[in-house]
Amino acid sequence: MVERDYAMEAKVEERPAIRVEAPAVPKKKEGDLPVEQNELKMKASDVNLWYGEKQALFDVNLEMFDQSVTALIGPSGCGKSTFLRCLDRMNDVIDGVRITGDIRLDGEDIYAPRVDPVQLRARVGMVFQKPNPFPKSIFENVAYGPRIHGLCRSKAEFEEIVERSLTRAGLWEEVKDRLQEPGTGLSGGQQQRLCIARAISVNPEVLLMDEPCSALDPIATAKIETLMDDLKKNLCIVIVTHSMQQAARVSQRTAFFHLGKLVEVDDTTTIFTNPTDQRTQDYVTGRFG
Amino acid sequence: MIGYILVLLIVLAAVSYFFGRKRAVRAVEGREYLLHSRPNYHGAFVAAWVGIPSVLLVLVWILFQGSVIDNLLLWSLPPGTTDGLSVGQTSLLLSEIKSVAAGNLFSEPSLVVQEAAERYQRWEAIAQWAMVGVAFSVALLGLAIASRRISPDFRARHGAERILSGLMIACSLIAILTTLGIVLSLLIEALRFFDRVNPFEFFFGLNWEPQIPIREGQVTAGGAFGAIPVFAGTLLIALIAMAVATPIGLYSAIYLTEYAHPKVRAVIKPVLELLAGIPTVVYGFFAVLTVAPAMRQFGEMIGVPIAPNSALAAGAVMGIMIIPFISSLSDDAIAAVPRAMRDGSYAMGATKGETITKVLLPAALPGIMGGVLLAVSRAIGETMIVVMAAGIIATLTATRLSPVTTVTVQIVTLLIGDTEFDNPKTLAAFALGLVLFLVTLGLNILALHIVRKYREQYE
């Protein structure tokens, strides 16, 4: 058992080999501080979810903190994406979904009747597994959110928001000369960063990422991971990932899901080095999943 | 007789299939694994060689037998019989000979005709037996050639597949050649029309009065072939139809894809498509008996005179007819937009309406355009509704309430009743038909092009 732990630590230490930028120095510092010192952003209590007759989530309790990355890991079909989609009420779009429990954003119940999911989704942005830019120009892709929410009045304001979002998403230098070209013409990694730019264009408080790198090559993945490090300075990020290395690299807290239940949640280091639950132990060491 | 011959040839081909199969198996003494192609392919190869050339020969023979015998008959007549006869009179003579040969006597035929009739009967019989003989010898020749080629190394599968693909090419050529033939016949007659009527007058003239006296002493107008009023009428009715069909079709497509419950959609979509299956004559009844009177009554109520055969009634009913084209193709186009687009838009905090107008419709626009263009070409080419519900007289008007006429209606009226095939009145129908054909062809090509371009987008 001790041996396995060392193996896992070794994996965590491999970071610099894969990352393009230097390893997360700030993360180490934060590692010293307890993450809980950050402000509590979202809190899910006793969340149950059914697709028709089939129950997909069982009494999930999870706290997500501001200015940090929370990773959701677990084998396929364990409900981590389903849970993520509860956080911005994207499951509302699907027929036959029933949710009980309580999810709060800044202490406010997001399933309360007075909350419009449309407004909620402007505060809680989402990036999907497969890059899904609209078949519009790069500029229009980023301007989409501000346009529908009426954030900008003049063209100059739009240009400013587009430039700022693309810069934050690390894409500005690559596309600034071809903003009118279709967003679908970019490479996969660029498309995903375009989708991140689109998501942050409306200044969300929370960014949900559903396996954002699973369709990307290692270099594009590294770029997005670096980006997440930057973005989390003003955002609460929740990421679903199948890559335990990625969870170890980018997140401060990790939650392990199994068969629709939240098995264990703790500091990332603890989950990967000293998990309490045997199932977590087996999963992070590659025994199953 | 011909039918029996064809059936016999096909039976022969079927028999030679088994013959070829057996021969191939025997060539390797039953060890089928030594054959390059499976025995079936050897059989098919032989059957194709037996069946296809002989059947083709019979078909070609039937095609030319009539005219060859006709010409022989004319040559065989005593010299001077056909001197001074026009083409029509000659063919009258020929049909007299044939009817005498068939035993239909109206009056005592002349000696010349009787002799010719006997010759005709004789030649017909000879030709028929010659055809049987030649067809079966070709079949046997095919059998001989094909079965000689059977050997363990013979690539019969390639041969059979090549023959099959040749057959498929021939089938698709038939459609293309038919289109070509239609275009050519239209073109030739239209050119004859433009010999008599200035094309400039036709395309830019404002007066359409095609009634030309065909007999001496008939009282009609002088005849004018300015087609602008006819084109304008077509355009007006098509516009009205599109104004009715586009919003209704598009909205029902949006409802079906985005709002309707799957069960509701499963009922509504086929019912909507049923509209396309209603015969246009029935739509014509509907327009003339229900819609037009209702419109006129409504017009009287609000003090606007609406003619009983107004462009509005015809256009509106035609619009109903083409709704399925637009709704069905738009529905497909909207449904084909990937779910990820919807998710992306909802996740940005867009409402359903914003998602539809800002993401789905722009993404589906090419497909929708394709549907609309197909519907337009259908509306322009539609005949029955306008024949029944719109007018016959070509008036150049922009109002939707008075009778107008369309290209298709004019073609119908030009070709019924007293007609003569070298009269500009009749030929005008072909010129109109040609224009109509070119316009709808252009619209169809454009629509297909747009639809195809759209299909590539998400692959």
PDB file of C-alpha atoms in Angstrom, chain B residues 82-296:
ATOM      1  CA  THR B  82     -46.657   8.782-104.714  1.00  0.00           C
ATOM      2  CA  ASP B  83     -45.752  11.607-107.096  1.00  0.00           C
ATOM      3  CA  GLY B  84     -47.199  14.880-106.006  1.00  0.00           C
ATOM      4  CA  LEU B  85     -48.420  13.573-102.642  1.00  0.00           C
ATOM      5  CA  SER B  86     -47.638  15.547 -99.531  1.00  0.00           C
ATOM      6  CA  VAL B  87     -46.158  13.899 -96.441  1.00  0.00           C
ATOM      7  CA  GLY B  88     -49.577  13.654 -94.859  1.00  0.00           C
ATOM      8  CA  GLN B  89     -51.154  12.099 -97.919  1.00  0.00           C
ATOM      9  CA  THR B  90     -48.366   9.536 -98.183  1.00  0.00           C
ATOM     10  CA  SER B  91     -48.840   8.416 -94.616  1.00  0.00           C
ATOM     11  CA  LEU B  92     -52.584   8.251 -95.283  1.00  0.00           C
ATOM     12  CA  LEU B  93     -51.865   5.893 -98.179  1.00  0.00           C
ATOM     13  CA  LEU B  94     -49.629   3.776 -95.937  1.00  0.00           C
ATOM     14  CA  SER B  95     -52.258   3.456 -93.260  1.00  0.00           C
ATOM     15  CA  GLU B  96     -54.833   2.549 -95.892  1.00  0.00           C
ATOM     16  CA  ILE B  97     -52.560  -0.276 -97.028  1.00  0.00           C
ATOM     17  CA  LYS B  98     -52.100  -1.437 -93.460  1.00  0.00           C
ATOM     18  CA  SER B  99     -55.793  -1.385 -92.635  1.00  0.00           C
ATOM     19  CA  VAL B 100     -56.536  -3.359 -95.797  1.00  0.00           C
ATOM     20  CA  ALA B 101     -53.866  -5.833 -94.723  1.00  0.00           C
ATOM     21  CA  ALA B 102     -55.545  -6.087 -91.320  1.00  0.00           C
ATOM     22  CA  GLY B 103     -58.857  -6.816 -93.042  1.00  0.00           C
ATOM     23  CA  ASN B 104     -60.644  -3.545 -92.316  1.00  0.00           C
ATOM     24  CA  LEU B 105     -62.294  -2.617 -95.593  1.00  0.00           C
ATOM     25  CA  PHE B 106     -64.267   0.592 -95.782  1.00  0.00           C
ATOM     26  CA  SER B 107     -64.639   0.695 -99.532  1.00  0.00           C
ATOM     27  CA  GLU B 108     -63.291  -1.301-102.442  1.00  0.00           C
ATOM     28  CA  PRO B 109     -59.534  -0.635-102.375  1.00  0.00           C
ATOM     29  CA  SER B 110     -57.678   0.053-105.589  1.00  0.00           C
ATOM     30  CA  LEU B 111     -55.596  -2.707-107.155  1.00  0.00           C
ATOM     31  CA  VAL B 112     -52.364  -0.996-106.230  1.00  0.00           C
ATOM     32  CA  VAL B 113     -53.366  -0.888-102.607  1.00  0.00           C
ATOM     33  CA  GLN B 114     -54.480  -4.485-102.571  1.00  0.00           C
ATOM     34  CA  GLU B 115     -51.210  -5.694-103.988  1.00  0.00           C
ATOM     35  CA  ALA B 116     -49.297  -3.551-101.546  1.00  0.00           C
ATOM     36  CA  ALA B 117     -51.364  -4.959 -98.703  1.00  0.00           C
ATOM     37  CA  GLU B 118     -50.455  -8.493 -99.692  1.00  0.00           C
ATOM     38  CA  ARG B 119     -46.794  -7.572 -99.853  1.00  0.00           C
ATOM     39  CA  TYR B 120     -47.110  -5.933 -96.477  1.00  0.00           C
ATOM     40  CA  GLN B 121     -48.566  -9.045 -94.900  1.00  0.00           C
ATOM     41  CA  ARG B 122     -45.860 -11.204 -96.441  1.00  0.00           C
ATOM     42  CA  TRP B 123     -43.057  -8.940 -95.308  1.00  0.00           C
ATOM     43  CA  GLU B 124     -44.432  -8.656 -91.814  1.00  0.00           C
ATOM     44  CA  ALA B 125     -44.406 -12.424 -91.498  1.00  0.00           C
ATOM     45  CA  ILE B 126     -40.882 -12.698 -92.906  1.00  0.00           C
ATOM     46  CA  ALA B 127     -39.633  -9.966 -90.604  1.00  0.00           C
ATOM     47  CA  GLN B 128     -41.128 -11.649 -87.579  1.00  0.00           C
ATOM     48  CA  TRP B 129     -39.565 -15.029 -88.266  1.00  0.00           C
ATOM     49  CA  ALA B 130     -36.291 -13.419 -89.216  1.00  0.00           C
ATOM     50  CA  MET B 131     -36.325 -11.684 -85.872  1.00  0.00           C
ATOM     51  CA  VAL B 132     -36.923 -14.964 -84.032  1.00  0.00           C
ATOM     52  CA  GLY B 133     -34.140 -16.631 -85.954  1.00  0.00           C
ATOM     53  CA  VAL B 134     -31.631 -13.855 -85.483  1.00  0.00           C
ATOM     54  CA  ALA B 135     -32.476 -13.401 -81.809  1.00  0.00           C
ATOM     55  CA  PHE B 136     -32.013 -17.056 -80.976  1.00  0.00           C
ATOM     56  CA  SER B 137     -28.835 -17.365 -82.989  1.00  0.00           C
ATOM     57  CA  VAL B 138     -27.438 -14.368 -81.143  1.00  0.00           C
ATOM     58  CA  ALA B 139     -28.414 -16.031 -77.873  1.00  0.00           C
ATOM     59  CA  LEU B 140     -26.723 -19.300 -78.846  1.00  0.00           C
ATOM     60  CA  LEU B 141     -23.672 -17.437 -80.113  1.00  0.00           C
ATOM     61  CA  GLY B 142     -23.477 -15.700 -76.721  1.00  0.00           C
ATOM     62  CA  LEU B 143     -23.762 -19.066 -75.012  1.00  0.00           C
ATOM     63  CA  ALA B 144     -20.936 -20.450 -77.138  1.00  0.00           C
ATOM     64  CA  ILE B 145     -18.622 -17.501 -76.588  1.00  0.00           C
ATOM     65  CA  ALA B 146     -19.268 -17.290 -72.857  1.00  0.00           C
ATOM     66  CA  SER B 147     -19.046 -20.988 -72.072  1.00  0.00           C
ATOM     67  CA  ARG B 148     -15.782 -21.289 -73.980  1.00  0.00           C
ATOM     68  CA  ARG B 149     -14.243 -18.794 -71.617  1.00  0.00           C
ATOM     69  CA  ILE B 150     -15.096 -20.767 -68.501  1.00  0.00           C
ATOM     70  CA  SER B 151     -11.947 -22.111 -66.910  1.00  0.00           C
ATOM     71  CA  PRO B 152     -10.604 -22.309 -63.358  1.00  0.00           C
ATOM     72  CA  ASP B 153      -8.588 -19.100 -63.849  1.00  0.00           C
ATOM     73  CA  PHE B 154     -11.334 -17.122 -65.551  1.00  0.00           C
ATOM     74  CA  ARG B 155     -12.198 -14.010 -63.513  1.00  0.00           C
ATOM     75  CA  ALA B 156     -15.949 -14.475 -63.921  1.00  0.00           C
ATOM     76  CA  ARG B 157     -16.839 -12.303 -60.931  1.00  0.00           C
ATOM     77  CA  HIS B 158     -15.138  -9.296 -62.493  1.00  0.00           C
ATOM     78  CA  GLY B 159     -16.883  -9.991 -65.771  1.00  0.00           C
ATOM     79  CA  ALA B 160     -20.295 -10.364 -64.170  1.00  0.00           C
ATOM     80  CA  GLU B 161     -19.826  -7.260 -62.038  1.00  0.00           C
ATOM     81  CA  ARG B 162     -18.713  -5.236 -65.016  1.00  0.00           C
ATOM     82  CA  ILE B 163     -21.823  -6.298 -66.912  1.00  0.00           C
ATOM     83  CA  LEU B 164     -23.994  -5.410 -63.910  1.00  0.00           C
ATOM     84  CA  SER B 165     -22.479  -1.966 -63.558  1.00  0.00           C
ATOM     85  CA  GLY B 166     -22.948  -1.480 -67.299  1.00  0.00           C
ATOM     86  CA  LEU B 167     -26.633  -2.283 -66.856  1.00  0.00           C
ATOM     87  CA  MET B 168     -26.923   0.233 -64.041  1.00  0.00           C
ATOM     88  CA  ILE B 169     -25.255   2.909 -66.124  1.00  0.00           C
ATOM     89  CA  ALA B 170     -27.712   2.158 -68.919  1.00  0.00           C
ATOM     90  CA  CYS B 171     -30.653   2.562 -66.531  1.00  0.00           C
ATOM     91  CA  SER B 172     -29.483   5.912 -65.265  1.00  0.00           C
ATOM     92  CA  LEU B 173     -28.760   7.004 -68.821  1.00  0.00           C
ATOM     93  CA  ILE B 174     -32.404   6.435 -69.689  1.00  0.00           C
ATOM     94  CA  ALA B 175     -33.469   9.120 -67.222  1.00  0.00           C
ATOM     95  CA  ILE B 176     -30.851  11.523 -68.500  1.00  0.00           C
ATOM     96  CA  LEU B 177     -31.645  10.834 -72.141  1.00  0.00           C
ATOM     97  CA  THR B 178     -35.350  11.346 -71.501  1.00  0.00           C
ATOM     98  CA  THR B 179     -34.649  14.742 -69.973  1.00  0.00           C
ATOM     99  CA  LEU B 180     -32.447  15.561 -72.917  1.00  0.00           C
ATOM    100  CA  GLY B 181     -35.167  14.475 -75.323  1.00  0.00           C
ATOM    101  CA  ILE B 182     -37.733  16.666 -73.575  1.00  0.00           C
ATOM    102  CA  VAL B 183     -35.407  19.642 -73.712  1.00  0.00           C
ATOM    103  CA  LEU B 184     -34.656  19.056 -77.374  1.00  0.00           C
ATOM    104  CA  SER B 185     -38.299  18.711 -78.376  1.00  0.00           C
ATOM    105  CA  LEU B 186     -39.137  21.874 -76.444  1.00  0.00           C
ATOM    106  CA  LEU B 187     -36.175  23.666 -77.941  1.00  0.00           C
ATOM    107  CA  ILE B 188     -36.927  22.725 -81.551  1.00  0.00           C
ATOM    108  CA  GLU B 189     -40.570  23.742 -81.341  1.00  0.00           C
ATOM    109  CA  ALA B 190     -39.661  26.917 -79.487  1.00  0.00           C
ATOM    110  CA  LEU B 191     -37.161  27.810 -82.204  1.00  0.00           C
ATOM    111  CA  ARG B 192     -39.884  27.327 -84.811  1.00  0.00           C
ATOM    112  CA  PHE B 193     -42.006  29.719 -82.770  1.00  0.00           C
ATOM    113  CA  PHE B 194     -39.253  32.291 -82.670  1.00  0.00           C
ATOM    114  CA  ASP B 195     -38.979  31.994 -86.464  1.00  0.00           C
ATOM    115  CA  ARG B 196     -42.468  33.409 -86.691  1.00  0.00           C
ATOM    116  CA  VAL B 197     -42.530  35.693 -83.669  1.00  0.00           C
ATOM    117  CA  ASN B 198     -39.781  38.078 -82.714  1.00  0.00           C
ATOM    118  CA  PRO B 199     -38.110  36.830 -79.449  1.00  0.00           C
ATOM    119  CA  PHE B 200     -37.912  40.455 -78.375  1.00  0.00           C
ATOM    120  CA  GLU B 201     -41.667  40.766 -78.622  1.00  0.00           C
ATOM    121  CA  PHE B 202     -42.130  37.508 -76.746  1.00  0.00           C
ATOM    122  CA  PHE B 203     -39.872  38.341 -73.835  1.00  0.00           C
ATOM    123  CA  PHE B 204     -40.678  42.023 -73.473  1.00  0.00           C
ATOM    124  CA  GLY B 205     -44.123  42.495 -75.032  1.00  0.00           C
ATOM    125  CA  LEU B 206     -46.892  43.603 -72.719  1.00  0.00           C
ATOM    126  CA  ASN B 207     -49.811  42.201 -74.670  1.00  0.00           C
ATOM    127  CA  TRP B 208     -50.775  38.518 -74.694  1.00  0.00           C
ATOM    128  CA  GLU B 209     -53.562  37.662 -77.141  1.00  0.00           C
ATOM    129  CA  PRO B 210     -52.599  34.430 -78.801  1.00  0.00           C
ATOM    130  CA  GLN B 211     -55.916  33.894 -80.611  1.00  0.00           C
ATOM    131  CA  ILE B 212     -54.890  33.678 -84.267  1.00  0.00           C
ATOM    132  CA  PRO B 213     -57.408  32.694 -86.919  1.00  0.00           C
ATOM    133  CA  ILE B 214     -56.644  29.152 -87.979  1.00  0.00           C
ATOM    134  CA  ARG B 215     -59.419  28.910 -90.564  1.00  0.00           C
ATOM    135  CA  GLU B 216     -60.448  31.352 -93.236  1.00  0.00           C
ATOM    136  CA  GLY B 217     -63.093  33.703 -92.012  1.00  0.00           C
ATOM    137  CA  GLN B 218     -62.661  32.999 -88.282  1.00  0.00           C
ATOM    138  CA  VAL B 219     -63.125  36.127 -86.265  1.00  0.00           C
ATOM    139  CA  THR B 220     -60.431  36.514 -83.627  1.00  0.00           C
ATOM    140  CA  ALA B 221     -57.996  39.079 -82.424  1.00  0.00           C
ATOM    141  CA  GLY B 222     -54.916  39.739 -84.464  1.00  0.00           C
ATOM    142  CA  GLY B 223     -52.653  37.786 -82.155  1.00  0.00           C
ATOM    143  CA  ALA B 224     -50.016  39.222 -79.895  1.00  0.00           C
ATOM    144  CA  PHE B 225     -47.341  37.256 -78.095  1.00  0.00           C
ATOM    145  CA  GLY B 226     -45.949  39.497 -75.397  1.00  0.00           C
ATOM    146  CA  ALA B 227     -45.401  37.114 -72.537  1.00  0.00           C
ATOM    147  CA  ILE B 228     -44.739  39.636 -69.789  1.00  0.00           C
ATOM    148  CA  PRO B 229     -48.305  39.529 -68.411  1.00  0.00           C
ATOM    149  CA  VAL B 230     -48.119  35.751 -68.294  1.00  0.00           C
ATOM    150  CA  PHE B 231     -44.767  35.772 -66.516  1.00  0.00           C
ATOM    151  CA  ALA B 232     -46.042  38.449 -64.167  1.00  0.00           C
ATOM    152  CA  GLY B 233     -49.109  36.366 -63.347  1.00  0.00           C
ATOM    153  CA  THR B 234     -46.966  33.333 -62.612  1.00  0.00           C
ATOM    154  CA  LEU B 235     -44.689  35.385 -60.432  1.00  0.00           C
ATOM    155  CA  LEU B 236     -47.610  36.962 -58.575  1.00  0.00           C
ATOM    156  CA  ILE B 237     -49.245  33.631 -57.801  1.00  0.00           C
ATOM    157  CA  ALA B 238     -45.937  32.051 -56.833  1.00  0.00           C
ATOM    158  CA  LEU B 239     -45.241  35.025 -54.550  1.00  0.00           C
ATOM    159  CA  ILE B 240     -48.609  34.700 -52.865  1.00  0.00           C
ATOM    160  CA  ALA B 241     -48.073  30.975 -52.471  1.00  0.00           C
ATOM    161  CA  MET B 242     -44.655  31.537 -50.927  1.00  0.00           C
ATOM    162  CA  ALA B 243     -46.003  34.245 -48.643  1.00  0.00           C
ATOM    163  CA  VAL B 244     -48.494  31.703 -47.347  1.00  0.00           C
ATOM    164  CA  ALA B 245     -46.245  28.661 -47.278  1.00  0.00           C
ATOM    165  CA  THR B 246     -42.922  30.014 -45.999  1.00  0.00           C
ATOM    166  CA  PRO B 247     -44.032  31.291 -42.586  1.00  0.00           C
ATOM    167  CA  ILE B 248     -46.474  28.447 -41.985  1.00  0.00           C
ATOM    168  CA  GLY B 249     -44.004  25.804 -43.117  1.00  0.00           C
ATOM    169  CA  LEU B 250     -41.124  27.289 -41.197  1.00  0.00           C
ATOM    170  CA  TYR B 251     -43.085  27.794 -38.003  1.00  0.00           C
ATOM    171  CA  SER B 252     -44.476  24.288 -38.097  1.00  0.00           C
ATOM    172  CA  ALA B 253     -40.947  22.947 -38.684  1.00  0.00           C
ATOM    173  CA  ILE B 254     -39.681  24.866 -35.650  1.00  0.00           C
ATOM    174  CA  TYR B 255     -42.597  23.673 -33.577  1.00  0.00           C
ATOM    175  CA  LEU B 256     -42.049  20.083 -34.626  1.00  0.00           C
ATOM    176  CA  THR B 257     -38.319  20.006 -33.915  1.00  0.00           C
ATOM    177  CA  GLU B 258     -38.065  22.217 -30.863  1.00  0.00           C
ATOM    178  CA  TYR B 259     -41.351  22.280 -29.028  1.00  0.00           C
ATOM    179  CA  ALA B 260     -43.471  19.265 -29.924  1.00  0.00           C
ATOM    180  CA  HIS B 261     -43.402  16.199 -27.744  1.00  0.00           C
ATOM    181  CA  PRO B 262     -41.996  13.234 -29.712  1.00  0.00           C
ATOM    182  CA  LYS B 263     -45.398  11.558 -29.653  1.00  0.00           C
ATOM    183  CA  VAL B 264     -47.115  14.665 -31.004  1.00  0.00           C
ATOM    184  CA  ARG B 265     -44.423  15.014 -33.623  1.00  0.00           C
ATOM    185  CA  ALA B 266     -44.880  11.409 -34.708  1.00  0.00           C
ATOM    186  CA  VAL B 267     -48.511  12.212 -35.493  1.00  0.00           C
ATOM    187  CA  ILE B 268     -48.248  15.732 -36.910  1.00  0.00           C
ATOM    188  CA  LYS B 269     -45.327  15.199 -39.245  1.00  0.00           C
ATOM    189  CA  PRO B 270     -46.906  12.471 -41.377  1.00  0.00           C
ATOM    190  CA  VAL B 271     -50.211  14.324 -41.428  1.00  0.00           C
ATOM    191  CA  LEU B 272     -48.454  17.443 -42.661  1.00  0.00           C
ATOM    192  CA  GLU B 273     -46.697  15.446 -45.323  1.00  0.00           C
ATOM    193  CA  LEU B 274     -50.062  14.028 -46.345  1.00  0.00           C
ATOM    194  CA  LEU B 275     -50.791  17.469 -47.801  1.00  0.00           C
ATOM    195  CA  ALA B 276     -48.229  16.738 -50.490  1.00  0.00           C
ATOM    196  CA  GLY B 277     -50.071  13.592 -51.476  1.00  0.00           C
ATOM    197  CA  ILE B 278     -53.429  15.237 -52.183  1.00  0.00           C
ATOM    198  CA  PRO B 279     -54.048  15.379 -55.950  1.00  0.00           C
ATOM    199  CA  THR B 280     -53.772  18.939 -57.210  1.00  0.00           C
ATOM    200  CA  VAL B 281     -57.183  18.645 -58.871  1.00  0.00           C
ATOM    201  CA  VAL B 282     -58.665  18.288 -55.418  1.00  0.00           C
ATOM    202  CA  TYR B 283     -56.850  21.420 -54.336  1.00  0.00           C
ATOM    203  CA  GLY B 284     -58.367  23.063 -57.392  1.00  0.00           C
ATOM    204  CA  PHE B 285     -61.882  22.114 -56.257  1.00  0.00           C
ATOM    205  CA  PHE B 286     -61.097  23.429 -52.845  1.00  0.00           C
ATOM    206  CA  ALA B 287     -59.844  26.723 -54.244  1.00  0.00           C
ATOM    207  CA  VAL B 288     -62.735  27.221 -56.621  1.00  0.00           C
ATOM    208  CA  LEU B 289     -65.606  25.980 -54.471  1.00  0.00           C
ATOM    209  CA  THR B 290     -64.544  26.941 -50.967  1.00  0.00           C
ATOM    210  CA  VAL B 291     -61.759  29.478 -50.775  1.00  0.00           C
ATOM    211  CA  ALA B 292     -62.676  31.787 -53.643  1.00  0.00           C
ATOM    212  CA  PRO B 293     -66.358  32.254 -52.651  1.00  0.00           C
ATOM    213  CA  ALA B 294     -65.348  32.760 -49.044  1.00  0.00           C
ATOM    214  CA  MET B 295     -62.862  35.405 -50.110  1.00  0.00           C
ATOM    215  CA  ARG B 296     -65.413  37.140 -52.262  1.00  0.00           C
TER     216      ARG B 296
END
